[in-house]
Short mmCIF file of C-alpha atoms in Angstrom, two decimals:
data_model
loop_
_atom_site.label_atom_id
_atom_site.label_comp_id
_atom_site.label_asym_id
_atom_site.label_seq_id
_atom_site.Cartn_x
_atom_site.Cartn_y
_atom_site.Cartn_z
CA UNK N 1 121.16 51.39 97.40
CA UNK N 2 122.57 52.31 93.53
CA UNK N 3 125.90 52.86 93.31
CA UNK N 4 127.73 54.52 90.45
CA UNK N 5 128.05 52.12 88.60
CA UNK N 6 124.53 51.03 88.44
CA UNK N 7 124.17 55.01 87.26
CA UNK N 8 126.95 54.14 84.42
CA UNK N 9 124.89 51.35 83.31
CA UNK N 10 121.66 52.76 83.26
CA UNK N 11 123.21 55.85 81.37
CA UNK N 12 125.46 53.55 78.91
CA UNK N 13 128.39 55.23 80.08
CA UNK N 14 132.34 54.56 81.84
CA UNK N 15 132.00 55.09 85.62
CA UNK N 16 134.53 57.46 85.48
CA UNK N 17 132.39 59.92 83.50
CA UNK N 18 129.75 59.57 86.23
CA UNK N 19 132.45 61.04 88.30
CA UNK N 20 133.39 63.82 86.31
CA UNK N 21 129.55 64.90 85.64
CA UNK N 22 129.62 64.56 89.81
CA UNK N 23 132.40 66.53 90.19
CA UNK N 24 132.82 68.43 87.14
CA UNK N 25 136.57 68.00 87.62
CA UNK N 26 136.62 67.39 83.72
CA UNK N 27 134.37 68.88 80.64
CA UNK N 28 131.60 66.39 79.45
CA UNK N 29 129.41 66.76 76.71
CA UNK N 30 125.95 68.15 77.36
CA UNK N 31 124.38 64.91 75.96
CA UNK N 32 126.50 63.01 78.02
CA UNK N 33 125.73 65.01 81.23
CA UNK N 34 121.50 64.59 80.70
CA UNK N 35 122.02 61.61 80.47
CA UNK N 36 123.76 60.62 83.29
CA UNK N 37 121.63 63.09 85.08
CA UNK N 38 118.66 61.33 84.10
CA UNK N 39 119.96 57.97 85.41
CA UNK N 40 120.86 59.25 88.90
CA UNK N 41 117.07 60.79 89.08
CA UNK N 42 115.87 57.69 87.81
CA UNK N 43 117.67 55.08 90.53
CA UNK N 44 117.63 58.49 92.95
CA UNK N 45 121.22 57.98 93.34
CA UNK N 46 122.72 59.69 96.41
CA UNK N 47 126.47 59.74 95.92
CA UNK N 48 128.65 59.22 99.53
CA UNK N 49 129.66 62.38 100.52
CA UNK N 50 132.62 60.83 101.87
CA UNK N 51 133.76 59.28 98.84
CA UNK N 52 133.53 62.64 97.01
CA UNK N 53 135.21 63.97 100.09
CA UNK N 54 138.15 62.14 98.91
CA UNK N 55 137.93 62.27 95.08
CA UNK N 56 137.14 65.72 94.76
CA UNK N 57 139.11 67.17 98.01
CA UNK N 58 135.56 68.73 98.91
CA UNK N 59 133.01 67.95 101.41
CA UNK N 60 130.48 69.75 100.20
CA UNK N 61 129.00 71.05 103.22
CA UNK N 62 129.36 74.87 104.49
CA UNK N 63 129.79 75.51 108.38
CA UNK N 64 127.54 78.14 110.01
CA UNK N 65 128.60 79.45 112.75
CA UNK N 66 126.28 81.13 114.74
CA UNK N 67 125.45 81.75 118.64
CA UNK N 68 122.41 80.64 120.59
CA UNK N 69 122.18 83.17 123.31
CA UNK N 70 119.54 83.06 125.14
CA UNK N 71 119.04 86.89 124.22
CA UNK N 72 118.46 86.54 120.83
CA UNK N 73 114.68 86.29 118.83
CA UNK N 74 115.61 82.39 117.99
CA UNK N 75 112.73 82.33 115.86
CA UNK N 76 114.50 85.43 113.84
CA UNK N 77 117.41 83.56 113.83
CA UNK N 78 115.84 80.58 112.77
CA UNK N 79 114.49 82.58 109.30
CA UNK N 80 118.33 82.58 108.69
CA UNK N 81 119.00 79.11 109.20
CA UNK N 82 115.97 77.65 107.11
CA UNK N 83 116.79 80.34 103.77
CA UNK N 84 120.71 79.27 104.25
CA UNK N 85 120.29 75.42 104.45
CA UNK N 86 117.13 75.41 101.43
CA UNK N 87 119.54 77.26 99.24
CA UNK N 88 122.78 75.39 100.34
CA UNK N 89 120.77 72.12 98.75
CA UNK N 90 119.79 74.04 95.77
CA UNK N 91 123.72 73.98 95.04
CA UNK N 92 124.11 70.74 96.07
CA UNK N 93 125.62 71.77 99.37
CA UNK N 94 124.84 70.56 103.10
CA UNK N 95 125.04 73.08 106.34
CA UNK N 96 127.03 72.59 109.57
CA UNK N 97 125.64 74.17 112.43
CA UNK N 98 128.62 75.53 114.29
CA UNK N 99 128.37 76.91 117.99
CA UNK N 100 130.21 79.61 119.38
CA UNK N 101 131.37 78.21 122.19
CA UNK N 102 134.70 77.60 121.05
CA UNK N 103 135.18 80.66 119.37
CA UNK N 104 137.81 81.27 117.16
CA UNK N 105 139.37 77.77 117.96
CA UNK N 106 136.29 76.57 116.86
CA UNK N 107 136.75 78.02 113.26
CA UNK N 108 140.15 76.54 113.02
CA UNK N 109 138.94 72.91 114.26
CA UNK N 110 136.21 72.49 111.94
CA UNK N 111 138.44 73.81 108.40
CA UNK N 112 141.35 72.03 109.90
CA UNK N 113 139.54 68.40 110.09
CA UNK N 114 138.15 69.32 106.74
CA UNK N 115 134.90 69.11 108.25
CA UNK N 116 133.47 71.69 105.40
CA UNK N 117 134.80 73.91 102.43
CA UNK N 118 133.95 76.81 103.81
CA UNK N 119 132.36 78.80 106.31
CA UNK N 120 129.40 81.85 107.23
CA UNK N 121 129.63 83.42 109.94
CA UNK N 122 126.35 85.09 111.51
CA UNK N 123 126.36 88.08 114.31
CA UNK N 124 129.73 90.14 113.59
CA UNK N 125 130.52 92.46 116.32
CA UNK N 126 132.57 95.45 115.38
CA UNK N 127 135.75 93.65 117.09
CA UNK N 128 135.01 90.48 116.25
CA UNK N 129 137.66 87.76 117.90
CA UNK N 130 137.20 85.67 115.15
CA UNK N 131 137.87 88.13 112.14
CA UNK N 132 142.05 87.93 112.44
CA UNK N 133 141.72 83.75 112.17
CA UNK N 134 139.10 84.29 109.49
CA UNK N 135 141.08 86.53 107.59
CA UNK N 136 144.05 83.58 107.56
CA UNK N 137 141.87 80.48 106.46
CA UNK N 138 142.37 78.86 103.43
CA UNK N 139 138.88 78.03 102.31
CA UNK N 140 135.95 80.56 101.53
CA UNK N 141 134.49 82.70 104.60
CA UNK N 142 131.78 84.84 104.65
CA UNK N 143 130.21 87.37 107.16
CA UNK N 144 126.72 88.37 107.26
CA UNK N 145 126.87 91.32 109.12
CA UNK N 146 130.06 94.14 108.39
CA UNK N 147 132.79 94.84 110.98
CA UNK N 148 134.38 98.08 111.82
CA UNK N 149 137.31 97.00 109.61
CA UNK N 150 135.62 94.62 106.47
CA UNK N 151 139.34 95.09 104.57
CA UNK N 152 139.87 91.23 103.51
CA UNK N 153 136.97 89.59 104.22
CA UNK N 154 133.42 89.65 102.48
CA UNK N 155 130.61 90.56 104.01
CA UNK N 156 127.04 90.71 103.29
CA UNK N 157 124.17 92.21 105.21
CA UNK N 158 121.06 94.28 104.91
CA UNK N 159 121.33 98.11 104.64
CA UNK N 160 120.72 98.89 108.17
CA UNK N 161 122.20 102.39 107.59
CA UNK N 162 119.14 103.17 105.36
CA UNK N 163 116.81 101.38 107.17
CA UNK N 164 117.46 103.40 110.04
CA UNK N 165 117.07 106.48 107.74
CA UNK N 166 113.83 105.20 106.12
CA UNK N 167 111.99 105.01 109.34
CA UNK N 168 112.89 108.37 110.75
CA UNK N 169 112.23 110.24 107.46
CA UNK N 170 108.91 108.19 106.89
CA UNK N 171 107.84 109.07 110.51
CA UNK N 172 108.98 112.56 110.10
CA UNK N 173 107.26 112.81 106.61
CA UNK N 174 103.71 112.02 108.40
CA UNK N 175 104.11 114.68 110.96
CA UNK N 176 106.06 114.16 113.78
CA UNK N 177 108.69 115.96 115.28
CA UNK N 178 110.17 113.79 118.06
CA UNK N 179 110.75 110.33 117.30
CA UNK N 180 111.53 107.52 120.08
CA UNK N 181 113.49 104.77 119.37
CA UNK N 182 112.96 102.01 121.44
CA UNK N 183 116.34 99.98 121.30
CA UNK N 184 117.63 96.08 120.81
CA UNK N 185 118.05 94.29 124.14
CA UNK N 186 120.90 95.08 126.40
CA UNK N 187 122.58 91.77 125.71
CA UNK N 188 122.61 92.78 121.80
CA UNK N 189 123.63 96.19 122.51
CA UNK N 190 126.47 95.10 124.97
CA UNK N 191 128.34 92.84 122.38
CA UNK N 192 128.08 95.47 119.88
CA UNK N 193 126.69 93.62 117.14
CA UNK N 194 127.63 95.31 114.38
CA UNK N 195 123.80 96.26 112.95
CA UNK N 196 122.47 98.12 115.82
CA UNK N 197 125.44 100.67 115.64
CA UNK N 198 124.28 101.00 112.08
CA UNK N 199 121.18 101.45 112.12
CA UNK N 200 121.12 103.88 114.82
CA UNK N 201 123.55 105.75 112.75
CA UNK N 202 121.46 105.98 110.29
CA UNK N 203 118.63 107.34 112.38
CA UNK N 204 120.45 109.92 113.81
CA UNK N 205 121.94 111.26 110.57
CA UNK N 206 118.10 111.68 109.18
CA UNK N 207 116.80 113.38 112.08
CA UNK N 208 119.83 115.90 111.84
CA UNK N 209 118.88 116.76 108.52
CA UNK N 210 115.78 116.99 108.62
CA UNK N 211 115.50 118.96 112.14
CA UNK N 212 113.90 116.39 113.77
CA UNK N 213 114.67 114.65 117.20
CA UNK N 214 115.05 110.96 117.97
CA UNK N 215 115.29 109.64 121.47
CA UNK N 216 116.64 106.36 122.45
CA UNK N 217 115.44 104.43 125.09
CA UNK N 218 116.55 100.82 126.55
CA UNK N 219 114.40 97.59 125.34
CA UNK N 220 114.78 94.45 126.41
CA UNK N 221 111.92 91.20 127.11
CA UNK N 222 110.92 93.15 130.79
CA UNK N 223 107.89 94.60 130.85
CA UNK N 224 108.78 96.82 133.42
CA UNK N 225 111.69 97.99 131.36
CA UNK N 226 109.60 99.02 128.32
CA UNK N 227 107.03 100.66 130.16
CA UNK N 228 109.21 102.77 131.57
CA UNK N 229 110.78 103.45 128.07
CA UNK N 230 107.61 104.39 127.09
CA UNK N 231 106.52 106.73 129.78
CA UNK N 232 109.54 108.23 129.49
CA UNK N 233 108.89 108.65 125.86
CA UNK N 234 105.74 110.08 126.11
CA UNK N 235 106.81 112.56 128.30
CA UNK N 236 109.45 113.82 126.23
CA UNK N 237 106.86 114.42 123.21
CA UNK N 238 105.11 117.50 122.45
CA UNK N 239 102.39 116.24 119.32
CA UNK N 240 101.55 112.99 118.44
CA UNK N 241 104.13 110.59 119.73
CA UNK N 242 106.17 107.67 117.30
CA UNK N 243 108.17 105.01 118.22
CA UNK N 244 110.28 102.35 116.20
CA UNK N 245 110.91 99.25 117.60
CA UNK N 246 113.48 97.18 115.00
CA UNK N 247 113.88 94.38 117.60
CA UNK N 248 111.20 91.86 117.24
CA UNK N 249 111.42 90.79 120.47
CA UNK N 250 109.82 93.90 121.93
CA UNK N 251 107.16 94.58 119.86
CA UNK N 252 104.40 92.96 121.65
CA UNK N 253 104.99 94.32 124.93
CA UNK N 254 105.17 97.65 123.44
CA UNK N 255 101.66 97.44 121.68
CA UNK N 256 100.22 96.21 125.22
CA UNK N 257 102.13 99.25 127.18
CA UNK N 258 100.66 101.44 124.32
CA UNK N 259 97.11 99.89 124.60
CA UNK N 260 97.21 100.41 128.70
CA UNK N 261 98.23 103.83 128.27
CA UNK N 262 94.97 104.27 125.98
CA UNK N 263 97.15 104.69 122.64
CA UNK N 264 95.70 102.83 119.34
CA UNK N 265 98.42 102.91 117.04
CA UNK N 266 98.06 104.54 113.25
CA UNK N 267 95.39 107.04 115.50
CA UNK N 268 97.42 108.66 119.00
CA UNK N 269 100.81 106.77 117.90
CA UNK N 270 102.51 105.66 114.80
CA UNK N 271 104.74 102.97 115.48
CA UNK N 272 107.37 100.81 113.07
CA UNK N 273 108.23 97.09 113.62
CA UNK N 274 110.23 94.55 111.85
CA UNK N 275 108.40 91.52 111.55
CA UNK N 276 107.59 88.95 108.41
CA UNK N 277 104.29 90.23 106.37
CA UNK N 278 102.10 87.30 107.95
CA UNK N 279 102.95 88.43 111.80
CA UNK N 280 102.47 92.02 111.05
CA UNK N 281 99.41 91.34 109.31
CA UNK N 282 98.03 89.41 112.84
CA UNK N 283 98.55 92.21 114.58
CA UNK N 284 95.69 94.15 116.24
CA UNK N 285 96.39 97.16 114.15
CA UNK N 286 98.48 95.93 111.23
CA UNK N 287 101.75 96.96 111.49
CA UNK N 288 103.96 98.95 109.74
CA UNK N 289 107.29 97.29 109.02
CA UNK N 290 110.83 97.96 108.03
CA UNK N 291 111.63 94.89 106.29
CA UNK N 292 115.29 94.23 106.54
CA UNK N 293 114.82 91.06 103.69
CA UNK N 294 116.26 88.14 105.56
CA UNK N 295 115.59 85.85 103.16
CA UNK N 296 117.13 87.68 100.71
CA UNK N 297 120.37 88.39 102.39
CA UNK N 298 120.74 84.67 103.32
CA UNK N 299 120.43 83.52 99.64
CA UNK N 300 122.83 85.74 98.44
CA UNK N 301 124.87 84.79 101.06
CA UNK N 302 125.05 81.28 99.86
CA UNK N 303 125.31 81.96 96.27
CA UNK N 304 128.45 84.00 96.98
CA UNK N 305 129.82 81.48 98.78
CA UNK N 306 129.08 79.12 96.36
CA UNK N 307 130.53 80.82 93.97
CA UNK N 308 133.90 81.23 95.94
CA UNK N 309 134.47 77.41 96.26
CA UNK N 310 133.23 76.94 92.36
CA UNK N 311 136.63 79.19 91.39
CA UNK N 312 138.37 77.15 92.98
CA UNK N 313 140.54 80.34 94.33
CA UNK N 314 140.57 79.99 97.96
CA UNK N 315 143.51 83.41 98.38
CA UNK N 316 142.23 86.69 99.79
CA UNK N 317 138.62 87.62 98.87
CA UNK N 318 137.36 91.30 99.89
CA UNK N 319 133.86 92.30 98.82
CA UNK N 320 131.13 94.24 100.88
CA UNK N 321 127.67 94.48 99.31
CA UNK N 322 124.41 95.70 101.29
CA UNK N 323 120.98 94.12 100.80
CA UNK N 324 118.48 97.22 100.16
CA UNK N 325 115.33 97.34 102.98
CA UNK N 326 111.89 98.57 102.47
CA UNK N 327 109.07 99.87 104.66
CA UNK N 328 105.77 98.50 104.14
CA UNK N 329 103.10 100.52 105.06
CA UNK N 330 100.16 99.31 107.32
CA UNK N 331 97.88 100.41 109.88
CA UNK N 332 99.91 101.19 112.56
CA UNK N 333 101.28 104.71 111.27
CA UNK N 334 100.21 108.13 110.94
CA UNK N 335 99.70 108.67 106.80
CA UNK N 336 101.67 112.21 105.64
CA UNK N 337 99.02 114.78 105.16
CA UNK N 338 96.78 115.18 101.65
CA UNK N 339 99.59 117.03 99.25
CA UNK N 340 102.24 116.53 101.61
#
């Protein structure tokens, strides 16, 4: 394998300044810099992270913590994962998977062994255990979801506020006066992850302006459970009935309790999902989907914290900043009336 020094020769330079392009602990001329850049590409030098580790007090990898509960959509999860590790390696950074099973002990063990610079952590609850350690770490942290109490720490997450808005307003634009809302699992609910609370609170506020009414109703992977939140639904509507369904999990059982009831959606139902364009487009009726940009949120998430360990200021950071959502219309809802 090349070493640095093989780079230094190829590039005509001291091996020292292959360090400092490496590291950018010192300013090098941009001639200098191509071409040591173009030597490492040529050889495909891969410097040891260890040895960097060392030089540059920086491991260069970013721990994500994040639970697998058995719960939780893992492909959804997943969609995180994939955006967060691609974009680490854009900025030359490497991702830690970090469990939850040690909890807040867990945070302190991995920046304590300077196992990483920094960390993001994934499904805040409103009291999250881990926020008061967080809050004391020296090296970068960053939340993708917001707490009840964000003061110190920065956070990043979709707008679920709006997006609960959006749908009922959207729903209520085409027509319809009572609007069920068919909720996350219980096992979400229960730990109060901080975006359901939100988003539900965002529903509520539009349907009390605009005089409309929104039921909740309990989701969940049962089929029995969903049917009944659907009969119960439908029982409660006068007109033609809508639903939102924001977990992913649910959505297919709800189309099939909707299809055995004899209920095509976008004709006898509208109904919103959140699912990535391809899946809604597979659906029997396209569906119509409140997209609550993963992607997006998870590269942001990494340039911020990129750009926390770049300044080099690892005191008290305290930002909040909310990812706007959309809702893309398909097949699967009612269209507002002609001049409506």
């Amino acid at each position: 394998m090349p070493t640095s020094k093989d780079v230094a020769q190829a590039a005509g330079v001291a091996q020292s300044t292959v360090s400092y392009v490496l590291s950018g602990k010192r300013p090098i001329s941009e001639k200098t810099r191509k071409k040591v850049e173009a030597a490492i590409e040529e050889l495909t030098y891969q410097p040891n992270a260890g040895a960097r580790a060392l030089a540059g007090r920086r491991t260069r990898v970013i721990g994500l913590v994040i639970p697998f509960i058995p719960e939780l959509e893992m492909a959804s999860l997943m969609e995180f994962v994939s955006v967060i590790a691609s974009t680490a390696r854009q900025f030359d950074h490497d991702i830690l998977l970090v469990t939850e099973d040690e909890g807040a002990a867990g945070l302190r063990r991995v920046v304590g062994q300077q196992i990483c610079d920094g960390l993001i952590l994934m499904q805040v609850e409103d009291e999250d255990e881990r926020l008061p350690v967080a809050r004391t770490l020296n090296v970068p942290v960053l939340l993708i979801g917001i707490p009840r109490d964000p003061s110190g720490l920065v956070c990043i997450d979709a707008d679920f506020e709006v997006a609960g808005d959006q749908c009922v307003r959207d729903l209520a634009a085409a027509g319809h006066s009572v609007i069920s809302i068919i909720e996350w699992q219980p096992a979400v609910v229960n730990r109060h992850v901080n975006y359901v609370d939100r988003f539900m609170r965002g529903a509520d506020g539009a349907a009390e302006t605009l005089g409309v009414a929104v039921q909740h109703f309990p989701g969940g992977a049962d089929v029995a459970i969903i049917s009944e939140s659907v009969d119960k639904a439908l029982a409660a509507t006068q007109g033609i009935p809508a639903f939102i369904a924001p977990d992913r999990t649910i959505q297919d059982i709800l189309r099939r309790a909707l299809a055995a009831r004899g209920l095509t959606p976008g004709v006898d139902v509208s109904v919103i999902g959140s699912a990535s364009p391809t899946l809604a487009e597979l659906q029997p009726v396209p569906l119509s989907t409140i997209d609550l940009r993963p992607k997006e949120v998870s590269r942001r998430a990494v340039k911020i914290i990129c750009d926390l360990l770049e300044a080099e200021n690892h005191g008290p950071h305290e930002s909040l900043e909310l990812v706007p959502t959309v809702i893309t219309h398909r097949s699967s809802t009612l269209r507002p009336p002609h001049g409506s």
